[in-house]
Amino acid sequence: VWARAALGPCALWGVLLLVAPAGAQRGRKKVVHVLEGESGSVVVQTAPGQVVSHRGGTIVLPCRYHYEATVHSHEGVRLKWTKVVEPLAFTDVFVALGPQHRAFGSYRGRAELQGDGPGDASLVLRNVTLQDYGHYECEVTNELEDDTGMVKLDLEGVVFPYHPRGGRYKLTFPEAQRACAEQDGILASAEQLHAAWRDGLDWCNAGWLRDGSVQYPVSQPREPCGGLRGAGGTGAGGGASGGVRNYGYRHNAEERYDAFCFTSNLPGRVFFLKPLRPLPFSGAARACAARGAAVAKVGQLFAAWKLQLLDRCTAGWLADGSARYPIVNPRARCGGLRPGVRNLGFPDPGRSLFGVYCYRAPGAPDPAPGGWGWGWAGGGGWAGGARDPAAWTPLRV
C-alpha cells in the first residue's frame, strides 16, 4: 500500500507496508519509509533503512520505479539486481528484460520478481542463507536512462567470538573466514558486532570482522581491555560506558587474531545427549549418529541458545573438540549471573568427561527414541568401555 504526500518540488515521501510471508517475519508487519527523488526520467524507489529476515526465511527486497512523464511504457525496461560484495565490487543476482528472467549463482531457484503490477521491480528471495546478508542494488534501465536504489538485507541471529584449539590470536583473515564457516557461521560485520555490544556482548580479545578490520566489544570497561576511558582504540561508545575497540584494517595474510562469527536461525534442533557414562571426544560422533544426528557445531549451539532458548547446566562436547553449555536463565551454580554460552575450553579429547550436544537436521528421524542407549548386541561395554566403539548400535535400556 502506497501513501504519498507532496513535500516539495524535488521530493516525495511514501510509506511501503510490507507483509512478509509467515516464515520470514514470524507474522509481523514491517513499515518501511521510502524516499522518492528526481534523478532523470526514470526514478527508482527503495527502502533507505533495512529489511530483516532469518536463515531459511523468505523476504521481499522492495524496489519500485516510475517515470516523470506518462508517455513512457514499461515495456523494454531492464531490471537488474546486484549484491555489493566490496565498496566497488558487485556480484550479479538477478536480471529481467521483458519476459526473459535469469538468476545467477547461488540465487538460482531462490530469486524471482514480485511482479505486483507495472513499476514493481521488487525481488523475492526464498530460503535465505547466511551469505545473503548485505547490501543489494536495484537498477532500472530504459534505453539510455537509468536509476538505482539500495536495499540492506539484515538477518536475525547471534554474534559469537571464536578461536580454535591452537589458542588465541592464531587466525589470519582467510583462516578466520574458514573457521567461522566450519562452525556454521560467517564472519560478522561491524554493524552486527556493534549491535551485539549494545545487547551486552563483552569480550576482551580482538577478532577479525568481515570488512577486514579487527575489533572487540567491551561492555564492562577495565584496564586490561582498553582502559576505563576507552584508550587503546576507537569505535562505538567508548569512555566509562565501554564501547567497541577498533584496531582498524590489518594485514589479512600476516597478522593473527581471533574471529567474531555470526549465525542465524537453525533449520533443525540441538539437543543434549547424556550417555550412561561420560564420553571421550572420540565417542561423541558415534553417540549422536545413533540418534540420527551429528555433533553440534559451535554456531549451532549459540543459535539454539539465543533463538531457541536452549538452557542446560551441563557441559558437552562440540564438533571442534571444545566443551560448552548454554545458559538462558543465569544461576550461581551454572557459571555466573549473566546469560550466555559457557566455554570450558578444549579438554583432553581422550578423557571420558562429558555428554555431547547433537544437531539433528529437519526431517531426520530419531532411530533411538526415549528408552534407548548405546552398546553392543552382546551386552556390556558401554560408552568408555573396552569394546570397539566402532561397533556401537542403539540398544533399548
CSV table of C-alpha atoms in Angstrom, one decimal:
chain,number,residue,atom,x,y,z
A,1,VAL,CA,0.0,0.0,0.0
A,2,TRP,CA,1.4,3.4,-1.0
A,3,ALA,CA,0.6,6.7,0.6
A,4,ARG,CA,2.1,9.9,-0.9
A,5,ALA,CA,2.1,13.5,0.2
A,6,ALA,CA,3.9,16.3,-1.5
A,7,LEU,CA,6.8,17.8,0.4
A,8,GLY,CA,8.4,20.0,-2.3
A,9,PRO,CA,9.2,20.2,-6.0
A,10,CYS,CA,12.0,17.7,-5.8
A,11,ALA,CA,11.0,15.0,-3.3
A,12,LEU,CA,8.1,12.9,-2.2
A,13,TRP,CA,7.8,10.7,0.8
A,14,GLY,CA,5.9,7.4,0.9
A,15,VAL,CA,5.3,4.5,3.1
A,16,LEU,CA,5.6,1.0,1.9
A,17,LEU,CA,3.8,-1.6,4.1
A,18,LEU,CA,5.5,-5.0,3.6
A,19,VAL,CA,3.6,-8.1,4.8
A,20,ALA,CA,6.3,-10.8,4.7
A,21,PRO,CA,5.5,-14.4,4.5
A,22,ALA,CA,4.9,-16.1,7.9
A,23,GLY,CA,8.3,-17.8,7.9
A,24,ALA,CA,10.1,-14.6,7.1
A,25,GLN,CA,8.8,-12.1,9.6
A,26,ARG,CA,7.1,-14.6,12.0
A,27,GLY,CA,3.7,-12.9,11.4
A,28,ARG,CA,4.8,-9.3,12.0
A,29,LYS,CA,4.2,-6.4,9.7
A,30,LYS,CA,7.1,-4.1,8.8
A,31,VAL,CA,6.7,-0.5,7.8
A,32,VAL,CA,9.4,0.9,5.6
A,33,HIS,CA,9.7,4.6,4.8
A,34,VAL,CA,10.6,5.3,1.2
A,35,LEU,CA,12.2,8.4,-0.4
A,36,GLU,CA,11.4,9.4,-3.9
A,37,GLY,CA,13.8,11.9,-5.6
A,38,GLU,CA,14.1,13.2,-9.1
A,39,SER,CA,17.2,11.7,-10.9
A,40,GLY,CA,16.2,11.6,-14.5
A,41,SER,CA,13.1,10.5,-16.3
A,42,VAL,CA,13.1,7.1,-14.6
A,43,VAL,CA,13.0,7.2,-10.8
A,44,VAL,CA,13.8,4.2,-8.6
A,45,GLN,CA,12.4,4.0,-5.0
A,46,THR,CA,13.9,1.6,-2.4
A,47,ALA,CA,13.9,1.3,1.4
A,48,PRO,CA,16.5,3.6,2.9
A,49,GLY,CA,16.6,1.5,6.1
A,50,GLN,CA,16.7,-2.3,6.1
A,51,VAL,CA,14.6,-5.3,5.7
A,52,VAL,CA,15.0,-8.2,8.2
A,53,SER,CA,14.8,-11.9,7.7
A,54,HIS,CA,16.4,-15.0,9.1
A,55,ARG,CA,18.2,-18.1,7.7
A,56,GLY,CA,15.6,-20.2,5.8
A,57,GLY,CA,13.1,-17.4,5.6
A,58,THR,CA,11.5,-15.6,2.6
A,59,ILE,CA,11.9,-11.8,2.2
A,60,VAL,CA,10.9,-9.1,-0.3
A,61,LEU,CA,13.6,-6.6,-1.3
A,62,PRO,CA,11.4,-3.6,-2.1
A,63,CYS,CA,12.1,-1.6,-5.3
A,64,ARG,CA,9.6,0.4,-7.5
A,65,TYR,CA,10.1,2.7,-10.3
A,66,HIS,CA,8.1,5.3,-12.2
A,67,TYR,CA,8.5,7.9,-15.0
A,68,GLU,CA,8.3,11.6,-14.6
A,69,ALA,CA,6.4,11.7,-17.9
A,70,THR,CA,3.4,9.5,-18.6
A,71,VAL,CA,4.4,8.9,-22.2
A,72,HIS,CA,6.9,6.2,-21.3
A,73,SER,CA,6.0,2.5,-21.5
A,74,HIS,CA,7.1,-0.2,-19.0
A,75,GLU,CA,7.9,-2.5,-21.9
A,76,GLY,CA,11.6,-2.9,-22.8
A,77,VAL,CA,12.7,-2.0,-19.3
A,78,ARG,CA,15.7,-3.8,-18.0
A,79,LEU,CA,15.7,-4.7,-14.3
A,80,LYS,CA,18.9,-5.8,-12.6
A,81,TRP,CA,19.7,-6.8,-9.0
A,82,THR,CA,23.3,-7.0,-7.8
A,83,LYS,CA,24.9,-7.5,-4.4
A,84,VAL,CA,27.6,-5.2,-3.1
A,85,VAL,CA,30.5,-7.5,-2.0
A,86,GLU,CA,33.1,-4.8,-1.6
A,87,PRO,CA,32.9,-1.0,-1.8
A,88,LEU,CA,33.4,-1.0,-5.6
A,89,ALA,CA,32.7,-4.7,-6.4
A,90,PHE,CA,29.3,-6.3,-7.3
A,91,THR,CA,28.1,-9.8,-8.0
A,92,ASP,CA,25.1,-10.4,-10.2
A,93,VAL,CA,21.9,-11.7,-8.5
A,94,PHE,CA,19.0,-11.4,-11.0
A,95,VAL,CA,18.2,-9.7,-14.3
A,96,ALA,CA,15.0,-9.3,-16.2
A,97,LEU,CA,14.2,-7.9,-19.7
A,98,GLY,CA,10.6,-8.3,-20.7
A,99,PRO,CA,9.6,-12.0,-20.3
A,100,GLN,CA,13.2,-13.1,-20.0
A,101,HIS,CA,14.3,-13.6,-16.4
A,102,ARG,CA,17.6,-15.1,-15.1
A,103,ALA,CA,19.0,-15.6,-11.6
A,104,PHE,CA,22.8,-16.1,-11.1
A,105,GLY,CA,25.0,-18.3,-8.9
A,106,SER,CA,23.6,-19.3,-5.5
A,107,TYR,CA,20.4,-17.3,-6.2
A,108,ARG,CA,19.2,-19.7,-8.9
A,109,GLY,CA,15.9,-21.3,-7.9
A,110,ARG,CA,15.6,-18.8,-5.0
A,111,ALA,CA,15.2,-15.4,-6.6
A,112,GLU,CA,12.2,-14.1,-8.6
A,113,LEU,CA,10.4,-10.8,-9.3
A,114,GLN,CA,7.4,-10.0,-7.2
A,115,GLY,CA,5.6,-8.6,-10.2
A,116,ASP,CA,3.0,-6.7,-8.4
A,117,GLY,CA,1.9,-4.6,-11.3
A,118,PRO,CA,3.7,-2.1,-13.6
A,119,GLY,CA,6.7,-0.4,-11.9
A,120,ASP,CA,7.3,-3.1,-9.4
A,121,ALA,CA,10.9,-4.3,-9.5
A,122,SER,CA,10.9,-5.9,-6.0
A,123,LEU,CA,12.8,-9.1,-5.6
A,124,VAL,CA,11.5,-12.1,-3.7
A,125,LEU,CA,14.3,-14.1,-2.1
A,126,ARG,CA,13.5,-17.5,-0.7
A,127,ASN,CA,15.4,-19.9,1.6
A,128,VAL,CA,17.6,-17.0,2.9
A,129,THR,CA,21.2,-18.1,3.7
A,130,LEU,CA,23.8,-16.5,5.9
A,131,GLN,CA,25.7,-15.4,2.8
A,132,ASP,CA,22.7,-13.4,1.7
A,133,TYR,CA,23.3,-10.7,4.3
A,134,GLY,CA,24.4,-7.4,2.9
A,135,HIS,CA,23.5,-4.5,0.5
A,136,TYR,CA,21.7,-5.0,-2.8
A,137,GLU,CA,21.4,-2.6,-5.7
A,138,CYS,CA,18.2,-2.3,-7.8
A,139,GLU,CA,19.0,-0.9,-11.2
A,140,VAL,CA,16.3,0.1,-13.8
A,141,THR,CA,17.3,0.9,-17.3
A,142,ASN,CA,15.2,2.3,-20.2
A,143,GLU,CA,17.0,2.9,-23.4
A,144,LEU,CA,19.8,5.4,-22.3
A,145,GLU,CA,18.3,6.4,-19.0
A,146,ASP,CA,18.7,4.5,-15.7
A,147,ASP,CA,18.5,5.0,-12.0
A,148,THR,CA,19.4,2.8,-9.0
A,149,GLY,CA,18.4,2.3,-5.4
A,150,MET,CA,20.0,0.4,-2.5
A,151,VAL,CA,18.4,-2.1,-0.1
A,152,LYS,CA,20.0,-3.6,3.0
A,153,LEU,CA,19.1,-7.2,4.0
A,154,ASP,CA,19.8,-7.9,7.7
A,155,LEU,CA,19.4,-11.2,9.5
A,156,GLU,CA,18.2,-12.1,12.9
A,157,GLY,CA,20.9,-14.0,14.7
A,158,VAL,CA,23.8,-14.0,17.1
A,159,VAL,CA,27.4,-13.0,17.1
A,160,PHE,CA,29.9,-15.3,18.9
A,161,PRO,CA,33.7,-15.0,19.4
A,162,TYR,CA,35.8,-17.9,18.3
A,163,HIS,CA,39.3,-19.3,18.4
A,164,PRO,CA,40.5,-22.8,17.6
A,165,ARG,CA,42.2,-25.4,19.8
A,166,GLY,CA,45.6,-23.9,19.0
A,167,GLY,CA,44.9,-20.9,21.2
A,168,ARG,CA,44.1,-17.2,20.9
A,169,TYR,CA,45.3,-14.9,18.1
A,170,LYS,CA,46.2,-17.8,15.8
A,171,LEU,CA,44.0,-16.9,12.7
A,172,THR,CA,44.8,-14.9,9.6
A,173,PHE,CA,41.8,-13.3,7.9
A,174,PRO,CA,41.3,-16.2,5.4
A,175,GLU,CA,41.7,-18.7,8.3
A,176,ALA,CA,39.1,-16.8,10.3
A,177,GLN,CA,36.7,-17.0,7.4
A,178,ARG,CA,37.2,-20.8,7.2
A,179,ALA,CA,36.9,-21.2,11.0
A,180,CYS,CA,33.5,-19.4,11.1
A,181,ALA,CA,32.2,-21.5,8.1
A,182,GLU,CA,33.3,-24.7,9.9
A,183,GLN,CA,31.3,-23.7,12.9
A,184,ASP,CA,28.1,-22.9,10.9
A,185,GLY,CA,28.7,-19.2,10.6
A,186,ILE,CA,30.2,-16.4,8.7
A,187,LEU,CA,32.5,-13.5,9.8
A,188,ALA,CA,30.3,-10.9,11.5
A,189,SER,CA,30.0,-7.4,10.1
A,190,ALA,CA,31.0,-4.3,12.1
A,191,GLU,CA,27.3,-3.4,12.3
A,192,GLN,CA,26.5,-6.9,13.7
A,193,LEU,CA,29.3,-6.6,16.3
A,194,HIS,CA,28.1,-3.2,17.4
A,195,ALA,CA,24.5,-4.5,17.7
A,196,ALA,CA,25.8,-7.4,19.8
A,197,TRP,CA,27.8,-4.9,22.0
A,198,ARG,CA,24.6,-2.9,22.6
A,199,ASP,CA,22.9,-6.2,23.7
A,200,GLY,CA,25.7,-6.7,26.2
A,201,LEU,CA,28.4,-8.7,24.5
A,202,ASP,CA,31.7,-8.2,26.4
A,203,TRP,CA,34.8,-9.9,25.0
A,204,CYS,CA,38.4,-8.7,25.8
A,205,ASN,CA,40.1,-10.4,22.8
A,206,ALA,CA,40.4,-8.8,19.3
A,207,GLY,CA,38.9,-10.6,16.3
A,208,TRP,CA,38.5,-10.3,12.6
A,209,LEU,CA,35.3,-8.9,11.0
A,210,ARG,CA,34.0,-9.3,7.5
A,211,ASP,CA,35.4,-6.0,6.2
A,212,GLY,CA,39.0,-7.0,7.3
A,213,SER,CA,39.0,-4.8,10.4
A,214,VAL,CA,39.9,-6.0,13.9
A,215,GLN,CA,37.7,-5.0,16.8
A,216,TYR,CA,36.3,-6.2,20.1
A,217,PRO,CA,33.3,-5.2,22.3
A,218,VAL,CA,33.7,-4.1,25.9
A,219,SER,CA,30.5,-3.6,27.9
A,220,GLN,CA,32.3,-3.6,31.3
A,221,PRO,CA,35.4,-1.3,30.9
A,222,ARG,CA,38.5,-2.4,32.7
A,223,GLU,CA,42.2,-1.7,32.4
A,224,PRO,CA,43.2,-4.9,30.6
A,225,CYS,CA,40.6,-4.2,27.9
A,226,GLY,CA,41.5,-0.8,26.6
A,227,GLY,CA,41.2,1.1,29.9
A,228,LEU,CA,38.4,2.7,31.7
A,229,ARG,CA,38.3,5.7,29.4
A,230,GLY,CA,38.3,3.9,26.1
A,231,ALA,CA,42.0,4.1,25.5
A,232,GLY,CA,43.6,1.7,23.0
A,233,GLY,CA,41.2,2.1,20.1
A,234,THR,CA,38.3,3.9,18.7
A,235,GLY,CA,34.8,2.8,17.9
A,236,ALA,CA,31.2,3.0,19.0
A,237,GLY,CA,30.6,4.1,22.6
A,238,GLY,CA,33.9,4.4,24.4
A,239,GLY,CA,34.5,6.2,27.7
A,240,ALA,CA,33.5,4.8,31.0
A,241,SER,CA,30.5,3.0,29.5
A,242,GLY,CA,32.6,0.8,27.3
A,243,GLY,CA,32.5,0.5,23.6
A,244,VAL,CA,33.8,-1.3,20.6
A,245,ARG,CA,37.6,-1.0,20.5
A,246,ASN,CA,38.8,-0.8,16.9
A,247,TYR,CA,42.3,-1.7,15.7
A,248,GLY,CA,41.4,-0.6,12.2
A,249,TYR,CA,42.2,-2.6,9.0
A,250,ARG,CA,45.0,-5.1,9.4
A,251,HIS,CA,47.2,-7.1,7.1
A,252,ASN,CA,44.9,-10.0,6.5
A,253,ALA,CA,47.5,-12.6,5.4
A,254,GLU,CA,50.1,-12.0,8.1
A,255,GLU,CA,48.6,-10.7,11.3
A,256,ARG,CA,46.7,-13.1,13.5
A,257,TYR,CA,43.7,-12.6,15.8
A,258,ASP,CA,40.6,-14.4,16.9
A,259,ALA,CA,37.3,-14.2,14.9
A,260,PHE,CA,33.8,-12.8,15.5
A,261,CYS,CA,31.3,-15.1,13.8
A,262,PHE,CA,27.6,-14.6,13.0
A,263,THR,CA,25.0,-17.3,12.7
A,264,SER,CA,21.2,-17.2,12.3
A,265,ASN,CA,18.1,-19.3,12.8
A,266,LEU,CA,18.6,-23.1,12.9
A,267,PRO,CA,16.5,-25.3,10.5
A,268,GLY,CA,17.0,-28.2,12.8
A,269,ARG,CA,17.3,-28.9,16.5
A,270,VAL,CA,20.2,-29.0,19.0
A,271,PHE,CA,19.8,-31.4,22.0
A,272,PHE,CA,21.9,-32.7,24.8
A,273,LEU,CA,22.8,-36.4,24.9
A,274,LYS,CA,23.7,-37.9,28.3
A,275,PRO,CA,25.0,-41.5,28.0
A,276,LEU,CA,25.1,-43.9,30.9
A,277,ARG,CA,28.8,-42.9,31.4
A,278,PRO,CA,30.7,-39.8,30.2
A,279,LEU,CA,32.2,-40.0,26.7
A,280,PRO,CA,35.7,-39.2,25.3
A,281,PHE,CA,35.6,-36.9,22.3
A,282,SER,CA,36.1,-39.9,20.0
A,283,GLY,CA,32.8,-41.3,21.1
A,284,ALA,CA,30.7,-38.2,20.6
A,285,ALA,CA,30.1,-38.6,16.9
A,286,ARG,CA,29.0,-42.2,17.3
A,287,ALA,CA,26.7,-41.3,20.1
A,288,CYS,CA,25.0,-38.6,18.1
A,289,ALA,CA,24.9,-40.8,15.0
A,290,ALA,CA,22.9,-43.4,17.0
A,291,ARG,CA,20.2,-40.7,17.4
A,292,GLY,CA,20.2,-39.7,13.7
A,293,ALA,CA,22.2,-36.6,14.4
A,294,ALA,CA,25.8,-35.1,14.2
A,295,VAL,CA,27.9,-33.5,16.9
A,296,ALA,CA,26.7,-29.9,17.1
A,297,LYS,CA,28.9,-27.1,15.9
A,298,VAL,CA,29.7,-24.0,18.0
A,299,GLY,CA,27.5,-21.8,15.9
A,300,GLN,CA,24.6,-24.2,16.1
A,301,LEU,CA,24.8,-24.2,19.9
A,302,PHE,CA,24.9,-20.4,20.0
A,303,ALA,CA,21.8,-20.3,17.7
A,304,ALA,CA,20.0,-22.8,19.8
A,305,TRP,CA,20.8,-20.8,23.0
A,306,LYS,CA,19.9,-17.4,21.5
A,307,LEU,CA,17.0,-18.2,19.2
A,308,GLN,CA,15.5,-21.5,20.6
A,309,LEU,CA,16.2,-20.6,24.2
A,310,LEU,CA,18.2,-23.8,24.9
A,311,ASP,CA,19.1,-23.8,28.6
A,312,ARG,CA,21.2,-26.6,30.0
A,313,CYS,CA,23.6,-26.5,33.0
A,314,THR,CA,25.6,-29.5,31.8
A,315,ALA,CA,28.8,-29.3,29.7
A,316,GLY,CA,29.0,-31.3,26.5
A,317,TRP,CA,31.4,-32.0,23.6
A,318,LEU,CA,31.1,-29.9,20.4
A,319,ALA,CA,32.4,-30.7,16.9
A,320,ASP,CA,35.5,-28.6,17.3
A,321,GLY,CA,36.6,-30.5,20.4
A,322,SER,CA,35.6,-27.8,22.8
A,323,ALA,CA,33.2,-28.3,25.8
A,324,ARG,CA,30.4,-25.8,26.3
A,325,TYR,CA,26.9,-25.3,27.7
A,326,PRO,CA,24.1,-22.8,27.1
A,327,ILE,CA,22.5,-20.7,29.9
A,328,VAL,CA,19.4,-18.7,29.3
A,329,ASN,CA,18.3,-18.3,32.9
A,330,PRO,CA,21.5,-17.5,34.9
A,331,ARG,CA,22.1,-19.1,38.3
A,332,ALA,CA,25.2,-19.1,40.5
A,333,ARG,CA,25.9,-22.8,40.2
A,334,CYS,CA,25.8,-22.6,36.4
A,335,GLY,CA,28.7,-20.2,35.8
A,336,GLY,CA,27.6,-16.8,36.9
A,337,LEU,CA,24.8,-14.3,36.8
A,338,ARG,CA,24.8,-13.4,33.1
A,339,PRO,CA,23.2,-15.5,30.3
A,340,GLY,CA,25.5,-16.9,27.6
A,341,VAL,CA,27.2,-20.0,26.3
A,342,ARG,CA,29.8,-21.1,28.9
A,343,ASN,CA,33.1,-22.3,27.5
A,344,LEU,CA,35.3,-24.9,29.2
A,345,GLY,CA,38.0,-24.6,26.5
A,346,PHE,CA,39.4,-27.7,24.8
A,347,PRO,CA,39.8,-30.5,27.3
A,348,ASP,CA,41.9,-33.6,26.7
A,349,PRO,CA,39.9,-35.5,24.0
A,350,GLY,CA,40.9,-38.9,25.3
A,351,ARG,CA,39.3,-38.4,28.7
A,352,SER,CA,35.8,-39.5,29.4
A,353,LEU,CA,34.4,-36.2,30.7
A,354,PHE,CA,31.1,-35.2,29.2
A,355,GLY,CA,28.0,-35.9,27.3
A,356,VAL,CA,27.5,-34.4,23.9
A,357,TYR,CA,25.4,-31.7,22.2
A,358,CYS,CA,23.9,-33.1,19.0
A,359,TYR,CA,22.3,-31.5,16.0
A,360,ARG,CA,19.5,-33.2,14.0
A,361,ALA,CA,18.6,-31.8,10.6
A,362,PRO,CA,15.0,-31.1,9.7
A,363,GLY,CA,13.1,-34.3,8.9
A,364,ALA,CA,15.8,-36.6,10.2
A,365,PRO,CA,14.2,-39.5,12.2
A,366,ASP,CA,15.3,-40.4,15.7
A,367,PRO,CA,16.3,-44.1,15.4
A,368,ALA,CA,16.7,-44.3,19.2
A,369,PRO,CA,13.8,-42.6,20.9
A,370,GLY,CA,13.4,-42.4,24.7
A,371,GLY,CA,14.4,-45.6,26.4
A,372,TRP,CA,17.4,-46.3,24.2
A,373,GLY,CA,21.1,-46.1,24.7
A,374,TRP,CA,24.3,-47.3,23.0
A,375,GLY,CA,26.2,-50.5,23.4
A,376,TRP,CA,26.9,-53.9,21.7
A,377,ALA,CA,24.4,-56.6,20.9
A,378,GLY,CA,26.4,-59.0,23.0
A,379,GLY,CA,25.9,-56.8,26.1
A,380,GLY,CA,28.4,-55.0,28.4
A,381,GLY,CA,31.0,-52.5,27.4
A,382,TRP,CA,29.1,-49.2,27.3
A,383,ALA,CA,30.5,-45.8,26.4
A,384,GLY,CA,34.0,-45.6,27.6
A,385,GLY,CA,34.3,-49.4,27.9
A,386,ALA,CA,36.9,-51.7,26.4
A,387,ARG,CA,35.0,-52.9,23.4
A,388,ASP,CA,35.4,-51.4,19.9
A,389,PRO,CA,33.3,-48.2,19.8
A,390,ALA,CA,33.0,-48.6,16.0
A,391,ALA,CA,30.6,-51.5,16.6
A,392,TRP,CA,28.1,-49.4,18.7
A,393,THR,CA,24.4,-49.9,17.9
A,394,PRO,CA,21.3,-48.4,19.5
A,395,LEU,CA,20.1,-50.7,22.3
A,396,ARG,CA,17.0,-50.5,24.5
A,397,VAL,CA,17.9,-49.9,28.1
